[in-house]
mmCIF file of C-alpha atoms in Angstrom:
data_model
loop_
_atom_site.group_PDB
_atom_site.id
_atom_site.type_symbol
_atom_site.label_atom_id
_atom_site.label_comp_id
_atom_site.label_asym_id
_atom_site.label_seq_id
_atom_site.Cartn_x
_atom_site.Cartn_y
_atom_site.Cartn_z
ATOM 1 C CA MET A 1110 15.148 -27.483 23.749
ATOM 2 C CA LYS A 1111 16.435 -25.761 20.643
ATOM 3 C CA LYS A 1112 13.290 -26.698 18.714
ATOM 4 C CA ASP A 1113 11.097 -25.233 21.468
ATOM 5 C CA PHE A 1114 13.099 -21.964 21.335
ATOM 6 C CA ASP A 1115 12.706 -21.770 17.542
ATOM 7 C CA ILE A 1116 8.926 -22.189 17.802
ATOM 8 C CA LYS A 1117 8.695 -19.355 20.320
ATOM 9 C CA ARG A 1118 10.849 -17.129 18.163
ATOM 10 C CA PHE A 1119 8.786 -17.909 15.064
ATOM 11 C CA ALA A 1120 5.555 -17.137 16.936
ATOM 12 C CA ALA A 1121 6.967 -13.856 18.263
ATOM 13 C CA ASN A 1122 8.129 -12.752 14.814
ATOM 14 C CA ASN A 1123 4.841 -13.682 13.119
ATOM 15 C CA ILE A 1124 2.277 -12.882 15.789
ATOM 16 C CA VAL A 1125 0.198 -10.590 13.541
ATOM 17 C CA PRO A 1126 -0.369 -13.082 10.665
ATOM 18 C CA ILE A 1127 -0.971 -15.863 13.208
ATOM 19 C CA ILE A 1128 -3.707 -13.783 14.868
ATOM 20 C CA PHE A 1129 -5.361 -13.137 11.502
ATOM 21 C CA ILE A 1130 -5.177 -16.765 10.444
ATOM 22 C CA VAL A 1131 -6.924 -17.771 13.687
ATOM 23 C CA LEU A 1132 -9.572 -15.045 13.246
ATOM 24 C CA CYS A 1133 -10.254 -16.147 9.664
ATOM 25 C CA ILE A 1134 -10.537 -19.802 10.694
ATOM 26 C CA VAL A 1135 -13.071 -18.793 13.374
ATOM 27 C CA CYS A 1136 -15.078 -16.479 11.081
ATOM 28 C CA ILE A 1137 -15.324 -18.731 7.996
ATOM 29 C CA PRO A 1138 -17.909 -21.158 9.450
ATOM 30 C CA ILE A 1139 -19.801 -18.325 11.172
ATOM 31 C CA ALA A 1140 -20.092 -16.301 7.944
ATOM 32 C CA GLY A 1141 -21.265 -19.363 6.014
ATOM 33 C CA TYR A 1142 -19.851 -18.380 2.629
ATOM 34 C CA SER A 1143 -19.022 -21.094 0.117
ATOM 35 C CA GLY A 1144 -15.417 -21.862 -0.734
ATOM 36 C CA THR A 1145 -15.993 -20.900 -4.388
ATOM 37 C CA TYR A 1146 -17.278 -17.463 -3.400
ATOM 38 C CA LEU A 1147 -14.347 -16.821 -1.074
ATOM 39 C CA VAL A 1148 -11.791 -17.880 -3.715
ATOM 40 C CA SER A 1149 -13.377 -15.653 -6.379
ATOM 41 C CA GLN A 1150 -13.420 -12.693 -3.999
ATOM 42 C CA ILE A 1151 -9.798 -13.198 -2.953
ATOM 43 C CA ILE A 1152 -8.661 -13.414 -6.603
ATOM 44 C CA ALA A 1153 -10.536 -10.182 -7.385
ATOM 45 C CA ARG A 1154 -9.020 -8.366 -4.408
ATOM 46 C CA LEU A 1155 -5.522 -9.636 -5.145
ATOM 47 C CA GLY A 1156 -5.796 -8.193 -8.636
ATOM 48 C CA ARG A 1157 -7.228 -4.944 -7.327
ATOM 49 C CA ASN A 1158 -4.796 -4.238 -4.483
ATOM 50 C CA SER A 1159 -1.484 -5.994 -5.166
ATOM 51 C CA ILE A 1160 0.387 -3.205 -6.988
ATOM 52 C CA LEU A 1161 -0.664 -0.667 -4.343
ATOM 53 C CA VAL A 1162 0.780 -2.844 -1.578
ATOM 54 C CA LEU A 1163 3.877 -3.761 -3.624
ATOM 55 C CA SER A 1164 4.670 -0.034 -3.890
ATOM 56 C CA LEU A 1165 5.480 -0.058 -0.159
ATOM 57 C CA LEU A 1166 8.431 -2.461 -0.512
ATOM 58 C CA ILE A 1167 10.958 -0.019 -1.986
ATOM 59 C CA PRO A 1168 10.910 2.573 0.849
ATOM 60 C CA ILE A 1169 11.113 -0.222 3.433
ATOM 61 C CA MET A 1170 14.190 -1.571 1.640
ATOM 62 C CA ALA A 1171 15.719 1.921 1.771
ATOM 63 C CA GLY A 1172 15.165 2.123 5.538
ATOM 64 C CA MET A 1173 12.376 4.719 5.315
ATOM 65 C CA GLY A 1174 9.711 2.601 6.959
ATOM 66 C CA LEU A 1175 6.060 2.476 5.939
ATOM 67 C CA ASN A 1176 5.423 5.048 3.226
ATOM 68 C CA PHE A 1177 2.175 6.768 4.175
ATOM 69 C CA GLY A 1178 3.106 9.195 1.394
ATOM 70 C CA MET A 1179 2.014 6.597 -1.173
ATOM 71 C CA THR A 1180 -1.257 8.546 -1.060
ATOM 72 C CA LEU A 1181 0.458 11.161 -3.235
ATOM 73 C CA GLY A 1182 0.929 8.575 -5.977
ATOM 74 C CA ALA A 1183 -2.716 7.538 -5.589
ATOM 75 C CA MET A 1184 -3.746 11.180 -6.167
ATOM 76 C CA ALA A 1185 -1.673 11.242 -9.366
ATOM 77 C CA GLY A 1186 -3.444 8.110 -10.583
ATOM 78 C CA GLN A 1187 -6.827 9.702 -9.904
ATOM 79 C CA ILE A 1188 -5.873 12.837 -11.853
ATOM 80 C CA GLY A 1189 -4.971 10.627 -14.812
ATOM 81 C CA LEU A 1190 -8.376 8.932 -14.638
ATOM 82 C CA ILE A 1191 -10.173 12.295 -14.428
ATOM 83 C CA PHE A 1192 -8.479 13.436 -17.639
ATOM 84 C CA ILE A 1193 -9.177 10.296 -19.662
ATOM 85 C CA THR A 1194 -12.815 10.315 -18.525
ATOM 86 C CA ALA A 1195 -13.188 13.959 -19.594
ATOM 87 C CA TRP A 1196 -11.590 13.144 -22.955
ATOM 88 C CA ASN A 1197 -13.730 10.008 -23.443
ATOM 89 C CA VAL A 1198 -10.753 7.691 -23.979
ATOM 90 C CA VAL A 1199 -12.041 4.168 -23.413
ATOM 91 C CA GLY A 1200 -10.718 0.705 -22.575
ATOM 92 C CA ILE A 1201 -7.081 -0.256 -22.144
ATOM 93 C CA PRO A 1202 -5.844 2.714 -24.272
ATOM 94 C CA GLY A 1203 -7.581 4.975 -21.770
ATOM 95 C CA LEU A 1204 -5.848 3.296 -18.839
ATOM 96 C CA LEU A 1205 -2.488 3.546 -20.643
ATOM 97 C CA LEU A 1206 -3.059 7.267 -21.198
ATOM 98 C CA ALA A 1207 -4.058 7.689 -17.547
ATOM 99 C CA ALA A 1208 -0.785 5.993 -16.540
ATOM 100 C CA ILE A 1209 1.211 8.252 -18.894
ATOM 101 C CA ILE A 1210 -0.426 11.359 -17.391
ATOM 102 C CA ALA A 1211 0.014 10.104 -13.830
ATOM 103 C CA THR A 1212 3.703 9.153 -14.160
ATOM 104 C CA PRO A 1213 5.279 12.651 -14.227
ATOM 105 C CA ILE A 1214 2.839 13.912 -11.586
ATOM 106 C CA ALA A 1215 3.663 10.964 -9.294
ATOM 107 C CA ALA A 1216 7.404 11.443 -9.909
ATOM 108 C CA LEU A 1217 7.176 15.143 -9.023
ATOM 109 C CA LEU A 1218 5.128 14.467 -5.887
ATOM 110 C CA GLY A 1219 7.502 11.632 -4.936
ATOM 111 C CA TRP A 1220 10.485 13.951 -5.339
ATOM 112 C CA PHE A 1221 8.785 16.521 -3.091
ATOM 113 C CA CYS A 1222 7.919 13.890 -0.472
ATOM 114 C CA GLY A 1223 11.418 12.342 -0.575
ATOM 115 C CA SER A 1224 13.048 15.773 -0.202
ATOM 116 C CA MET A 1225 10.931 16.498 2.863
ATOM 117 C CA LEU A 1226 11.691 13.081 4.364
ATOM 118 C CA ASN A 1227 15.424 13.746 3.947
ATOM 119 C CA LYS A 1228 14.942 16.637 6.361
ATOM 120 C CA ALA A 1229 13.212 14.360 8.872
ATOM 121 C CA LYS A 1230 15.513 11.340 9.075
ATOM 122 C CA GLY A 1231 14.358 8.915 11.740
ATOM 123 C CA ARG A 1232 10.804 10.291 11.646
ATOM 124 C CA GLU A 1233 9.891 9.352 8.095
ATOM 125 C CA MET A 1234 6.590 7.592 8.829
ATOM 126 C CA ILE A 1235 4.908 10.376 10.794
ATOM 127 C CA THR A 1236 6.337 12.965 8.384
ATOM 128 C CA SER A 1237 5.005 11.140 5.316
ATOM 129 C CA TYR A 1238 1.636 10.871 7.064
ATOM 130 C CA MET A 1239 1.549 14.651 7.587
ATOM 131 C CA ILE A 1240 2.711 15.278 4.005
ATOM 132 C CA SER A 1241 -0.195 13.162 2.719
ATOM 133 C CA PHE A 1242 -2.620 15.389 4.649
ATOM 134 C CA PHE A 1243 -0.987 18.544 3.295
ATOM 135 C CA MET A 1244 -1.001 17.337 -0.313
ATOM 136 C CA ASN A 1245 -4.609 16.197 0.073
ATOM 137 C CA GLY A 1246 -5.504 19.861 0.599
ATOM 138 C CA VAL A 1247 -3.552 20.871 -2.505
ATOM 139 C CA TYR A 1248 -5.176 18.085 -4.528
ATOM 140 C CA GLN A 1249 -8.669 19.139 -3.460
ATOM 141 C CA LEU A 1250 -7.890 22.776 -4.291
ATOM 142 C CA VAL A 1251 -6.816 21.749 -7.810
ATOM 143 C CA VAL A 1252 -9.779 19.490 -8.586
ATOM 144 C CA LEU A 1253 -12.370 21.686 -6.865
ATOM 145 C CA TYR A 1254 -11.337 25.086 -8.228
ATOM 146 C CA GLY A 1255 -8.558 24.555 -10.771
ATOM 147 C CA MET A 1256 -10.227 22.107 -13.135
ATOM 148 C CA GLY A 1257 -12.474 24.073 -15.459
ATOM 149 C CA PRO A 1258 -11.147 27.640 -15.430
ATOM 150 C CA VAL A 1259 -7.390 26.941 -15.101
ATOM 151 C CA ILE A 1260 -7.160 23.383 -16.451
ATOM 152 C CA PRO A 1261 -9.546 23.335 -19.415
ATOM 153 C CA LEU A 1262 -12.044 20.501 -18.950
ATOM 154 C CA SER A 1263 -15.663 20.823 -20.044
ATOM 155 C CA ASN A 1264 -17.157 17.319 -20.072
ATOM 156 C CA SER A 1265 -20.408 17.418 -18.085
ATOM 157 C CA ARG A 1266 -19.732 13.873 -16.819
ATOM 158 C CA VAL A 1267 -16.704 15.260 -14.969
ATOM 159 C CA ILE A 1268 -17.207 18.991 -14.361
ATOM 160 C CA LEU A 1269 -19.946 20.371 -12.120
ATOM 161 C CA PRO A 1270 -22.805 22.336 -13.755
ATOM 162 C CA ARG A 1271 -21.367 25.630 -12.438
ATOM 163 C CA GLY A 1272 -18.498 25.245 -14.929
ATOM 164 C CA TYR A 1273 -15.613 24.436 -12.591
ATOM 165 C CA GLY A 1274 -14.757 21.744 -10.060
ATOM 166 C CA VAL A 1275 -14.920 17.973 -10.477
ATOM 167 C CA ARG A 1276 -18.013 16.025 -9.466
ATOM 168 C CA ASN A 1277 -17.947 14.071 -6.201
ATOM 169 C CA THR A 1278 -18.360 10.778 -8.045
ATOM 170 C CA ILE A 1279 -17.181 9.915 -11.556
ATOM 171 C CA ASP A 1280 -18.473 6.846 -13.353
ATOM 172 C CA LEU A 1281 -15.527 4.996 -14.918
ATOM 173 C CA ILE A 1282 -17.759 2.915 -17.170
ATOM 174 C CA ASN A 1283 -15.424 3.608 -20.137
ATOM 175 C CA VAL A 1284 -12.567 1.714 -18.481
ATOM 176 C CA ARG A 1285 -14.359 -0.425 -15.911
ATOM 177 C CA GLN A 1286 -12.623 -3.830 -15.595
ATOM 178 C CA SER A 1287 -10.975 -3.331 -19.009
ATOM 179 C CA ILE A 1288 -7.826 -5.106 -17.852
ATOM 180 C CA ASP A 1289 -9.642 -7.824 -15.890
ATOM 181 C CA SER A 1290 -11.925 -8.785 -18.775
ATOM 182 C CA PHE A 1291 -9.384 -8.435 -21.623
ATOM 183 C CA ILE A 1292 -7.881 -11.877 -21.010
ATOM 184 C CA ALA A 1293 -9.854 -13.868 -18.454
ATOM 185 C CA ILE A 1294 -10.098 -17.606 -17.816
ATOM 186 C CA LYS A 1295 -13.313 -19.043 -16.387
ATOM 187 C CA ILE A 1296 -13.069 -22.031 -14.070
ATOM 188 C CA GLY A 1297 -16.634 -22.746 -13.069
ATOM 189 C CA THR A 1298 -17.906 -19.522 -11.498
ATOM 190 C CA ILE A 1299 -14.382 -18.284 -10.774
ATOM 191 C CA SER A 1300 -12.928 -15.739 -13.215
ATOM 192 C CA ILE A 1301 -9.128 -15.435 -13.341
ATOM 193 C CA PRO A 1302 -7.939 -12.062 -14.761
ATOM 194 C CA VAL A 1303 -4.841 -13.207 -16.650
ATOM 195 C CA LEU A 1304 -3.712 -9.758 -17.839
ATOM 196 C CA THR A 1305 -4.045 -8.284 -14.348
ATOM 197 C CA ILE A 1306 -2.000 -11.142 -12.894
ATOM 198 C CA ALA A 1307 0.596 -10.626 -15.636
ATOM 199 C CA LEU A 1308 0.905 -6.922 -14.739
ATOM 200 C CA ILE A 1309 1.336 -7.810 -11.062
ATOM 201 C CA ALA A 1310 3.989 -10.373 -12.012
ATOM 202 C CA ILE A 1311 5.820 -7.720 -14.056
ATOM 203 C CA VAL A 1312 5.901 -5.370 -11.052
ATOM 204 C CA CYS A 1313 7.229 -8.216 -8.869
ATOM 205 C CA VAL A 1314 9.960 -8.961 -11.430
ATOM 206 C CA VAL A 1315 10.887 -5.260 -11.587
ATOM 207 C CA ILE A 1316 11.214 -5.138 -7.789
ATOM 208 C CA ILE A 1317 13.353 -8.303 -7.719
ATOM 209 C CA TRP A 1318 15.500 -6.928 -10.563
ATOM 210 C CA LEU A 1319 15.805 -3.561 -8.816
ATOM 211 C CA LYS A 1320 17.163 -5.236 -5.682
ATOM 212 C CA LYS A 1321 19.995 -6.720 -7.742
ATOM 213 C CA THR A 1322 20.986 -3.445 -9.440
ATOM 214 C CA LYS A 1323 23.472 -0.947 -8.011
ATOM 215 C CA LEU A 1324 20.593 1.313 -7.028
ATOM 216 C CA GLY A 1325 18.964 -1.549 -5.159
ATOM 217 C CA GLN A 1326 22.222 -2.399 -3.405
ATOM 218 C CA ASP A 1327 22.593 1.263 -2.469
ATOM 219 C CA MET A 1328 19.047 1.316 -1.064
ATOM 220 C CA ARG A 1329 19.733 -1.742 1.067
ATOM 221 C CA ALA A 1330 22.975 -0.234 2.325
ATOM 222 C CA VAL A 1331 21.255 3.048 3.151
ATOM 223 C CA GLY A 1332 18.522 1.114 4.943
ATOM 224 C CA GLN A 1333 21.111 -0.588 7.154
ATOM 225 C CA ASP A 1334 23.275 2.422 8.065
ATOM 226 C CA LEU A 1335 23.149 5.977 6.725
ATOM 227 C CA GLU A 1336 26.584 7.110 7.884
ATOM 228 C CA VAL A 1337 28.433 3.994 6.722
ATOM 229 C CA SER A 1338 26.703 4.307 3.335
ATOM 230 C CA ARG A 1339 27.711 7.957 3.059
ATOM 231 C CA GLU A 1340 31.335 7.115 3.886
ATOM 232 C CA ALA A 1341 31.215 4.374 1.214
ATOM 233 C CA GLY A 1342 30.435 7.021 -1.391
ATOM 234 C CA ILE A 1343 26.694 6.384 -1.737
ATOM 235 C CA LYS A 1344 24.590 9.480 -2.380
ATOM 236 C CA VAL A 1345 22.259 8.841 0.541
ATOM 237 C CA GLU A 1346 19.764 11.671 -0.003
ATOM 238 C CA ARG A 1347 19.453 10.973 -3.726
ATOM 239 C CA THR A 1348 18.938 7.245 -3.098
ATOM 240 C CA ARG A 1349 16.191 7.912 -0.558
ATOM 241 C CA ILE A 1350 14.412 10.314 -2.918
ATOM 242 C CA LEU A 1351 14.536 7.754 -5.739
ATOM 243 C CA ALA A 1352 12.991 5.144 -3.420
ATOM 244 C CA ILE A 1353 10.011 7.422 -2.743
ATOM 245 C CA VAL A 1354 9.700 8.417 -6.418
ATOM 246 C CA ILE A 1355 9.566 4.758 -7.525
ATOM 247 C CA SER A 1356 7.085 3.971 -4.753
ATOM 248 C CA SER A 1357 4.854 6.896 -5.787
ATOM 249 C CA ILE A 1358 4.851 5.857 -9.456
ATOM 250 C CA PHE A 1359 3.920 2.274 -8.557
ATOM 251 C CA ALA A 1360 1.179 3.626 -6.262
ATOM 252 C CA ALA A 1361 -0.213 5.714 -9.142
ATOM 253 C CA TYR A 1362 -0.368 2.631 -11.405
ATOM 254 C CA GLY A 1363 -1.875 0.602 -8.578
ATOM 255 C CA MET A 1364 -4.560 3.226 -7.983
ATOM 256 C CA ILE A 1365 -5.482 3.276 -11.667
ATOM 257 C CA ILE A 1366 -5.926 -0.513 -11.660
ATOM 258 C CA TYR A 1367 -7.796 -0.397 -8.338
ATOM 259 C CA LEU A 1368 -10.305 2.237 -9.478
ATOM 260 C CA SER A 1369 -10.769 0.740 -12.937
ATOM 261 C CA ASN A 1370 -11.674 -2.527 -11.231
ATOM 262 C CA MET A 1371 -14.137 -0.749 -8.920
ATOM 263 C CA GLY A 1372 -15.649 1.240 -11.803
ATOM 264 C CA THR A 1373 -16.228 4.382 -9.740
ATOM 265 C CA LEU A 1374 -13.967 7.248 -8.695
ATOM 266 C CA ASN A 1375 -14.886 9.056 -5.495
ATOM 267 C CA THR A 1376 -12.953 12.207 -6.374
ATOM 268 C CA TYR A 1377 -12.369 13.552 -2.889
ATOM 269 C CA ASN A 1378 -12.203 10.387 -0.783
ATOM 270 C CA SER A 1379 -10.966 7.391 -2.822
ATOM 271 C CA HIS A 1380 -7.311 8.055 -1.974
ATOM 272 C CA SER A 1381 -7.789 9.029 1.672
ATOM 273 C CA GLN A 1382 -7.766 5.520 3.183
ATOM 274 C CA ILE A 1383 -5.832 3.636 0.509
ATOM 275 C CA GLY A 1384 -2.491 4.182 2.247
ATOM 276 C CA MET A 1385 -3.824 3.004 5.600
ATOM 277 C CA PHE A 1386 -5.390 -0.153 4.168
ATOM 278 C CA SER A 1387 -2.311 -0.990 2.059
ATOM 279 C CA ILE A 1388 0.010 -0.588 5.043
ATOM 280 C CA ALA A 1389 -2.310 -2.646 7.239
ATOM 281 C CA ALA A 1390 -2.333 -5.395 4.587
ATOM 282 C CA ILE A 1391 1.466 -5.665 4.342
ATOM 283 C CA LEU A 1392 1.773 -5.704 8.139
ATOM 284 C CA VAL A 1393 -0.834 -8.461 8.378
ATOM 285 C CA GLY A 1394 1.399 -10.447 6.029
ATOM 286 C CA GLY A 1395 4.221 -10.393 8.575
ATOM 287 C CA ALA A 1396 6.216 -7.385 7.354
ATOM 288 C CA THR A 1397 7.842 -4.964 9.770
ATOM 289 C CA VAL A 1398 8.938 -1.346 9.552
ATOM 290 C CA SER A 1399 12.419 -2.454 8.464
ATOM 291 C CA LYS A 1400 11.854 -5.746 6.642
ATOM 292 C CA ALA A 1401 9.340 -6.866 4.021
ATOM 293 C CA ASN A 1402 9.206 -9.078 0.949
ATOM 294 C CA ILE A 1403 6.822 -9.982 -1.853
ATOM 295 C CA GLY A 1404 5.505 -12.972 0.121
ATOM 296 C CA ASN A 1405 4.384 -10.616 2.910
ATOM 297 C CA VAL A 1406 2.426 -8.607 0.342
ATOM 298 C CA PHE A 1407 0.341 -11.495 -1.007
ATOM 299 C CA LEU A 1408 -0.169 -13.217 2.346
ATOM 300 C CA GLY A 1409 -1.233 -9.886 3.843
ATOM 301 C CA ILE A 1410 -3.725 -9.102 1.080
ATOM 302 C CA ILE A 1411 -5.279 -12.575 1.370
ATOM 303 C CA LEU A 1412 -5.643 -12.476 5.167
ATOM 304 C CA PHE A 1413 -6.620 -8.808 5.462
ATOM 305 C CA HIS A 1414 -9.252 -8.902 2.739
ATOM 306 C CA LEU A 1415 -10.536 -12.302 3.781
ATOM 307 C CA MET A 1416 -11.278 -10.655 7.115
ATOM 308 C CA PHE A 1417 -12.990 -7.787 5.251
ATOM 309 C CA ILE A 1418 -15.200 -10.277 3.418
ATOM 310 C CA LEU A 1419 -16.062 -12.390 6.449
ATOM 311 C CA THR A 1420 -16.664 -9.927 9.292
ATOM 312 C CA PRO A 1421 -19.887 -8.196 8.090
ATOM 313 C CA GLN A 1422 -21.676 -11.493 7.486
ATOM 314 C CA ALA A 1423 -20.218 -13.037 10.635
ATOM 315 C CA GLY A 1424 -21.424 -10.033 12.639
ATOM 316 C CA LYS A 1425 -24.879 -10.309 11.071
ATOM 317 C CA ASN A 1426 -25.114 -14.034 11.816
ATOM 318 C CA LEU A 1427 -23.880 -13.607 15.393
ATOM 319 C CA VAL A 1428 -25.788 -10.532 16.598
ATOM 320 C CA GLY A 1429 -28.108 -9.708 13.698
ATOM 321 C CA GLN A 1430 -26.191 -6.574 12.630
ATOM 322 C CA ALA A 1431 -23.716 -6.441 9.753
ATOM 323 C CA GLN A 1432 -22.621 -3.006 11.010
ATOM 324 C CA ILE A 1433 -20.747 -4.744 13.842
ATOM 325 C CA GLY A 1434 -18.509 -6.318 11.221
ATOM 326 C CA GLU A 1435 -17.957 -2.913 9.585
ATOM 327 C CA PHE A 1436 -16.853 -1.410 12.903
ATOM 328 C CA PHE A 1437 -14.577 -4.383 13.449
ATOM 329 C CA ARG A 1438 -12.945 -3.853 10.043
ATOM 330 C CA VAL A 1439 -12.052 -0.249 10.887
ATOM 331 C CA PHE A 1440 -10.808 -1.301 14.326
ATOM 332 C CA VAL A 1441 -8.653 -4.017 12.769
ATOM 333 C CA SER A 1442 -7.193 -1.649 10.139
ATOM 334 C CA TYR A 1443 -5.867 0.796 12.709
ATOM 335 C CA GLY A 1444 -5.252 -1.782 15.412
ATOM 336 C CA VAL A 1445 -2.981 -3.968 13.294
ATOM 337 C CA ILE A 1446 -0.754 -0.983 12.457
ATOM 338 C CA THR A 1447 -0.522 -0.054 16.130
ATOM 339 C CA LEU A 1448 0.217 -3.650 17.150
ATOM 340 C CA ALA A 1449 2.889 -4.067 14.470
ATOM 341 C CA LEU A 1450 4.629 -0.820 15.435
ATOM 342 C CA VAL A 1451 4.564 -1.684 19.138
ATOM 343 C CA LEU A 1452 5.941 -5.172 18.480
ATOM 344 C CA TYR A 1453 8.638 -3.708 16.239
ATOM 345 C CA GLU A 1454 9.700 -1.287 18.971
ATOM 346 C CA ILE A 1455 9.775 -4.070 21.579
ATOM 347 C CA ARG A 1456 11.829 -6.271 19.249
ATOM 348 C CA THR A 1457 14.245 -3.435 18.462
ATOM 349 C CA ARG A 1458 14.823 -2.652 22.122
ATOM 350 C CA ARG A 1459 15.337 -6.336 22.904
ATOM 351 C CA GLU A 1460 17.917 -6.649 20.128
ATOM 352 C CA LYS A 1461 19.731 -3.543 21.364
ATOM 353 C CA ALA A 1462 19.779 -4.950 24.906
ATOM 354 C CA GLU A 1463 21.168 -8.285 23.642
ATOM 355 C CA LYS A 1464 23.888 -6.502 21.655
ATOM 356 C CA ALA A 1465 24.830 -4.421 24.675
ATOM 357 C CA LYS A 1466 24.953 -7.565 26.833
ATOM 358 C CA ASN A 1467 27.115 -9.418 24.307
ATOM 359 C CA LEU A 1468 29.447 -6.409 24.021
ATOM 360 C CA ALA A 1469 29.816 -6.264 27.785
ATOM 361 C CA LEU A 1470 30.636 -9.995 27.923
ATOM 362 C CA MET A 1471 33.275 -9.585 25.193
ATOM 363 C CA GLN A 1472 34.859 -6.720 27.081
ATOM 364 C CA GLU A 1473 34.964 -8.819 30.263
ATOM 365 C CA VAL A 1474 36.622 -11.698 28.394
ATOM 366 C CA GLN A 1475 39.202 -9.363 26.866
ATOM 367 C CA ALA A 1476 39.911 -7.824 30.279
#
């Protein structure tokens, strides 16, 4: 009986990844891709997206939920890439310079976002979502009208012919796959980007180390109870701001790696959906609004992007239209976030009801 209860509980707590595993199992034979192709694609997407998704762990640990404001860090990363492209800095040195430029911008934007979220405790997710929209307008104002006359850039590959404003699309040929190809191991047709994996491993180690520091302990305490943490002498507001700042900086680095892998920067749109897809990926991996770990990140990226790879071809093979798979991908991206949030709310209410029931029983026993 106990074993049966545990299975039900496990299924309830992991319903989202279970659904995706079943969908992938169904779609793999329909799509008809070879195992080698799928493995190579998953490795490429793990390298491309992992740091972006890992950046979400810190705010969750601090009790701030899913950080839709990671888009601000992505904008900082894009600004760094715009500068190094205009200055013709190539290869890994160019990416390092882009990261150096992006770091203070991401920290400043993270501080702004964290300060605003401190004024909206309990509504951090929707507030960070609105902040990302607001800052998107500021970002577009800067790159469309500020770069050229105010921020001196003159490279015709970056600036529009009128003399100001950044082009819609920037070719990142100078840094394209610089990290992936620097140290790569070939196993048959599969290329393993060793340096990219090493950078991801470093970020994972930093997150694990951070959890063991006093700051990490403070974040976990704040995530469990704000008032108790404040009474214990923890600077709650400062801790929450630092969580968003660290998340934004990681998101900036992740965006630089992501775009350098893609080889193209869509100046006005590249960042717009990155937060949504990253959050969907970590939720697919079994994370919740209040609990997530590194395992959720990698499982989520594998399942979410495997679905991205499979659905267009599966849709084409089933009904003759790959566009069906594209529509399904968008539906899944938003649907998985909705499902995860609904399940989290149901689980939270159930836990509150159980606590209230147990408290009432204890009071009856004491009486």
